[in-house]
mmCIF file of C-alpha atoms in Angstrom:
data_model
loop_
_atom_site.group_PDB
_atom_site.id
_atom_site.type_symbol
_atom_site.label_atom_id
_atom_site.label_comp_id
_atom_site.label_asym_id
_atom_site.label_seq_id
_atom_site.Cartn_x
_atom_site.Cartn_y
_atom_site.Cartn_z
ATOM 1 C CA MET A 1 105.965 88.065 113.634
ATOM 2 C CA LYS A 2 104.656 90.469 111.003
ATOM 3 C CA LYS A 3 104.976 94.239 110.678
ATOM 4 C CA ASP A 4 103.796 96.339 107.790
ATOM 5 C CA ILE A 5 105.341 99.799 107.902
ATOM 6 C CA ILE A 6 104.758 102.891 105.786
ATOM 7 C CA LEU A 7 107.612 105.398 105.857
ATOM 8 C CA SER A 8 106.817 108.898 104.670
ATOM 9 C CA GLY A 9 108.302 112.325 104.531
ATOM 10 C CA VAL A 10 109.969 114.737 102.185
ATOM 11 C CA GLY A 11 113.004 114.067 100.001
ATOM 12 C CA GLY A 12 116.252 114.712 101.863
ATOM 13 C CA GLN A 13 114.899 114.010 105.363
ATOM 14 C CA GLY A 14 116.453 110.556 105.714
ATOM 15 C CA ILE A 15 113.549 108.160 105.169
ATOM 16 C CA LEU A 16 115.795 105.749 103.266
ATOM 17 C CA SER A 17 118.239 105.583 106.176
ATOM 18 C CA ILE A 18 115.404 104.623 108.543
ATOM 19 C CA ALA A 19 114.275 101.885 106.150
ATOM 20 C CA THR A 20 117.838 100.588 105.786
ATOM 21 C CA VAL A 21 118.384 100.329 109.548
ATOM 22 C CA ILE A 22 115.058 98.549 110.102
ATOM 23 C CA GLY A 23 115.737 96.235 107.162
ATOM 24 C CA ARG A 24 119.196 95.262 108.438
ATOM 25 C CA ALA A 25 117.876 94.606 111.933
ATOM 26 C CA ALA A 26 115.039 92.465 110.536
ATOM 27 C CA LEU A 27 117.425 90.412 108.375
ATOM 28 C CA ASN A 28 119.738 89.920 111.361
ATOM 29 C CA GLU A 29 116.739 88.590 113.307
ATOM 30 C CA GLY A 30 116.126 86.106 110.502
ATOM 31 C CA LEU A 31 112.987 87.802 109.201
ATOM 32 C CA GLN A 32 111.855 88.122 105.602
ATOM 33 C CA ILE A 33 111.631 91.671 104.225
ATOM 34 C CA LYS A 34 110.163 93.354 101.168
ATOM 35 C CA GLN A 35 110.353 97.026 100.353
ATOM 36 C CA ALA A 36 108.354 98.786 97.678
ATOM 37 C CA GLU A 37 109.824 101.393 95.382
ATOM 38 C CA VAL A 38 110.254 104.739 97.033
ATOM 39 C CA HIS A 39 108.421 107.582 95.253
ATOM 40 C CA GLY A 40 109.757 111.098 94.964
ATOM 41 C CA MET A 41 113.277 110.387 96.183
ATOM 42 C CA SER A 42 114.794 111.916 93.053
ATOM 43 C CA GLN A 43 113.529 115.349 94.061
ATOM 44 C CA ARG A 44 114.728 116.987 97.263
ATOM 45 C CA GLY A 45 111.627 118.440 98.880
ATOM 46 C CA GLY A 46 109.238 116.059 97.090
ATOM 47 C CA ASP A 47 106.958 113.486 98.710
ATOM 48 C CA VAL A 48 108.809 110.301 99.706
ATOM 49 C CA GLN A 49 106.936 107.139 100.608
ATOM 50 C CA SER A 50 108.024 103.554 101.072
ATOM 51 C CA ASN A 51 106.344 100.299 102.062
ATOM 52 C CA LEU A 52 108.455 98.059 104.308
ATOM 53 C CA ARG A 53 107.125 94.617 105.163
ATOM 54 C CA LEU A 54 108.740 92.343 107.773
ATOM 55 C CA SER A 55 107.618 88.815 108.555
ATOM 56 C CA SER A 56 108.740 85.466 109.895
ATOM 57 C CA GLU A 57 106.686 83.948 107.042
ATOM 58 C CA GLN A 58 107.020 84.388 103.284
ATOM 59 C CA ILE A 59 105.867 87.800 102.019
ATOM 60 C CA HIS A 60 104.037 87.657 98.712
ATOM 61 C CA SER A 61 103.719 91.360 97.890
ATOM 62 C CA ASP A 62 105.848 94.384 98.606
ATOM 63 C CA LEU A 63 102.826 96.705 98.761
ATOM 64 C CA ILE A 64 100.785 97.259 101.903
ATOM 65 C CA PRO A 65 97.032 97.331 101.261
ATOM 66 C CA GLN A 66 94.914 100.181 102.609
ATOM 67 C CA GLY A 67 93.906 99.585 106.220
ATOM 68 C CA ALA A 68 96.746 97.134 106.891
ATOM 69 C CA ALA A 69 99.786 99.153 108.033
ATOM 70 C CA ASP A 70 100.855 98.463 111.607
ATOM 71 C CA ILE A 71 102.926 101.652 111.743
ATOM 72 C CA VAL A 72 103.170 104.866 109.751
ATOM 73 C CA ILE A 73 106.524 106.539 110.403
ATOM 74 C CA SER A 74 106.687 110.123 109.187
ATOM 75 C CA LEU A 75 109.281 112.842 109.312
ATOM 76 C CA GLU A 76 106.588 115.386 108.441
ATOM 77 C CA PRO A 77 103.129 115.785 110.079
ATOM 78 C CA MET A 78 101.120 116.415 106.905
ATOM 79 C CA GLU A 79 102.682 113.322 105.330
ATOM 80 C CA ALA A 80 101.691 111.267 108.396
ATOM 81 C CA LEU A 81 98.061 112.262 107.878
ATOM 82 C CA ARG A 82 98.265 111.609 104.129
ATOM 83 C CA TYR A 83 98.820 107.888 104.822
ATOM 84 C CA LEU A 84 96.045 107.432 107.411
ATOM 85 C CA PRO A 85 93.960 105.373 104.928
ATOM 86 C CA TRP A 86 96.707 102.722 104.999
ATOM 87 C CA LEU A 87 96.796 102.498 108.815
ATOM 88 C CA ALA A 88 95.194 99.452 110.435
ATOM 89 C CA ALA A 89 92.512 100.078 113.063
ATOM 90 C CA ASP A 90 95.008 99.165 115.810
ATOM 91 C CA GLY A 91 98.003 100.755 114.044
ATOM 92 C CA TRP A 92 100.346 103.453 115.320
ATOM 93 C CA ILE A 93 101.465 106.778 113.855
ATOM 94 C CA VAL A 94 104.958 107.933 114.826
ATOM 95 C CA THR A 95 105.614 111.427 113.524
ATOM 96 C CA ASN A 96 107.808 114.431 113.741
ATOM 97 C CA THR A 97 105.843 117.572 114.636
ATOM 98 C CA VAL A 98 108.002 119.970 112.628
ATOM 99 C CA PRO A 99 106.432 120.801 109.259
ATOM 100 C CA PHE A 100 108.367 121.028 106.029
ATOM 101 C CA LYS A 101 106.462 123.796 104.248
ATOM 102 C CA ASN A 102 107.313 123.189 100.625
ATOM 103 C CA ILE A 103 103.936 124.177 99.145
ATOM 104 C CA ASP A 104 102.011 127.464 99.176
ATOM 105 C CA ASN A 105 98.810 125.961 100.564
ATOM 106 C CA TYR A 106 100.401 124.032 103.434
ATOM 107 C CA PRO A 107 97.696 123.282 106.055
ATOM 108 C CA ASP A 108 97.493 125.270 109.271
ATOM 109 C CA GLU A 109 99.813 123.737 111.893
ATOM 110 C CA ALA A 110 97.136 123.896 114.590
ATOM 111 C CA VAL A 111 94.810 121.834 112.385
ATOM 112 C CA LEU A 112 97.546 119.227 111.850
ATOM 113 C CA THR A 113 98.303 119.092 115.570
ATOM 114 C CA GLN A 114 94.628 118.682 116.413
ATOM 115 C CA ALA A 115 94.180 115.904 113.826
ATOM 116 C CA LEU A 116 97.209 114.009 115.123
ATOM 117 C CA GLY A 117 96.108 114.482 118.745
ATOM 118 C CA ALA A 118 92.714 112.961 117.958
ATOM 119 C CA LEU A 119 94.282 109.653 116.900
ATOM 120 C CA PRO A 120 94.113 106.810 119.431
ATOM 121 C CA ARG A 121 97.682 105.518 118.982
ATOM 122 C CA VAL A 122 100.187 108.199 118.122
ATOM 123 C CA VAL A 123 103.699 109.125 119.178
ATOM 124 C CA VAL A 124 104.539 112.735 118.358
ATOM 125 C CA LEU A 125 107.904 114.361 118.846
ATOM 126 C CA ASP A 126 109.951 117.296 117.717
ATOM 127 C CA ALA A 127 112.635 115.066 116.223
ATOM 128 C CA GLU A 128 114.889 118.016 115.363
ATOM 129 C CA ALA A 129 114.872 119.312 118.954
ATOM 130 C CA ILE A 130 115.505 115.833 120.366
ATOM 131 C CA ALA A 131 118.418 115.362 117.956
ATOM 132 C CA ARG A 132 119.853 118.786 118.889
ATOM 133 C CA GLU A 133 119.592 117.979 122.607
ATOM 134 C CA ALA A 134 121.481 114.746 121.931
ATOM 135 C CA ALA A 135 124.243 116.870 120.281
ATOM 136 C CA SER A 136 123.304 115.545 116.864
ATOM 137 C CA PRO A 137 121.301 118.216 114.996
ATOM 138 C CA ARG A 138 121.434 116.346 111.656
ATOM 139 C CA SER A 139 120.044 113.090 113.108
ATOM 140 C CA ALA A 140 116.324 113.857 113.386
ATOM 141 C CA ASN A 141 115.594 110.730 111.339
ATOM 142 C CA MET A 142 117.416 108.558 113.897
ATOM 143 C CA ALA A 143 115.483 110.243 116.738
ATOM 144 C CA LEU A 144 112.288 109.314 114.889
ATOM 145 C CA LEU A 145 113.546 105.749 114.412
ATOM 146 C CA GLY A 146 114.260 105.582 118.150
ATOM 147 C CA ALA A 147 110.705 106.734 118.857
ATOM 148 C CA THR A 148 109.436 103.920 116.625
ATOM 149 C CA ALA A 149 111.698 101.233 118.108
ATOM 150 C CA PRO A 150 109.377 100.221 121.006
ATOM 151 C CA LEU A 151 106.675 99.371 118.437
ATOM 152 C CA LEU A 152 108.780 97.413 115.948
ATOM 153 C CA GLY A 153 109.218 94.148 117.835
ATOM 154 C CA LEU A 154 112.912 94.096 116.873
ATOM 155 C CA GLU A 155 115.818 93.789 119.277
ATOM 156 C CA ILE A 156 117.157 97.249 120.157
ATOM 157 C CA GLY A 157 120.745 96.035 119.886
ATOM 158 C CA LEU A 158 120.160 94.999 116.274
ATOM 159 C CA LEU A 159 118.719 98.418 115.418
ATOM 160 C CA GLU A 160 121.761 100.063 117.012
ATOM 161 C CA GLN A 161 124.038 97.742 115.023
ATOM 162 C CA GLY A 162 122.211 98.783 111.851
ATOM 163 C CA ILE A 163 122.955 102.419 112.710
ATOM 164 C CA ARG A 164 126.626 101.558 113.244
ATOM 165 C CA ASP A 165 126.738 99.726 109.908
ATOM 166 C CA ILE A 166 125.177 102.413 107.732
ATOM 167 C CA PHE A 167 127.071 105.347 109.265
ATOM 168 C CA ALA A 168 130.454 103.612 109.797
ATOM 169 C CA ARG A 169 131.977 105.100 106.648
ATOM 170 C CA LYS A 170 131.321 108.594 108.050
ATOM 171 C CA GLY A 171 133.419 107.941 111.160
ATOM 172 C CA ASP A 172 132.946 107.155 114.835
ATOM 173 C CA THR A 173 131.720 110.642 115.757
ATOM 174 C CA VAL A 174 128.819 110.471 113.286
ATOM 175 C CA VAL A 175 127.972 106.932 114.444
ATOM 176 C CA GLU A 176 127.844 108.045 118.082
ATOM 177 C CA GLN A 177 125.765 111.135 117.247
ATOM 178 C CA ASN A 178 123.211 109.001 115.434
ATOM 179 C CA LEU A 179 123.112 106.475 118.278
ATOM 180 C CA ALA A 180 122.595 109.317 120.778
ATOM 181 C CA ALA A 181 119.671 110.672 118.738
ATOM 182 C CA PHE A 182 118.190 107.152 118.419
ATOM 183 C CA ARG A 183 118.409 106.576 122.187
ATOM 184 C CA ALA A 184 116.882 109.993 122.950
ATOM 185 C CA GLY A 185 113.960 109.287 120.614
ATOM 186 C CA TYR A 186 113.490 105.881 122.209
ATOM 187 C CA ALA A 187 113.344 107.391 125.716
ATOM 188 C CA HIS A 188 110.841 110.020 124.527
ATOM 189 C CA ALA A 189 108.517 107.407 123.015
ATOM 190 C CA LYS A 190 108.626 105.139 126.037
ATOM 191 C CA LYS A 191 107.154 108.007 128.094
ATOM 192 C CA GLN A 192 104.263 108.407 125.600
ATOM 193 C CA ILE A 193 103.584 104.708 125.086
ATOM 194 C CA GLU A 194 103.957 103.591 128.707
ATOM 195 C CA PRO A 195 102.961 106.572 130.892
#
């Protein structure tokens, strides 16, 4: 098993939490993991990007070469498109549709939507709305993780355990809210991937 994953978004959106949950699940499945340094995390609102590599074999580098990512997970549509050069020909984009307009020349939303819709393997979702519907408005990142789960090749129970582990210190209510958002995102993606 091998998965090369690019995680992208904007500082403060929860990219690191997604990476932590996936990493814990992979380790609990006995996989090797490497994660590259995350860029921009020191600035809320700045570009955040991380390389996460999972494999049953030894991993020699923590960086994913261009054209080799199996999945690009993005909490922001423009950031999803920014990392297209790293996506493998048979790779998937999983992205939130809600823009984070932190620059004056942010691209037109219709152009972003059209570009994402033209991709052959894409899961798009309004992660904020899905999280709100699951009674967890602050868990858009876990809704996005849920939407990615069918593509990861990891046991769902281990991903849910990772969510329990990283949010346990915040109490049972927060854990359950994040699990609800994860499960709602998962259900949404299954409809897009397996119509």
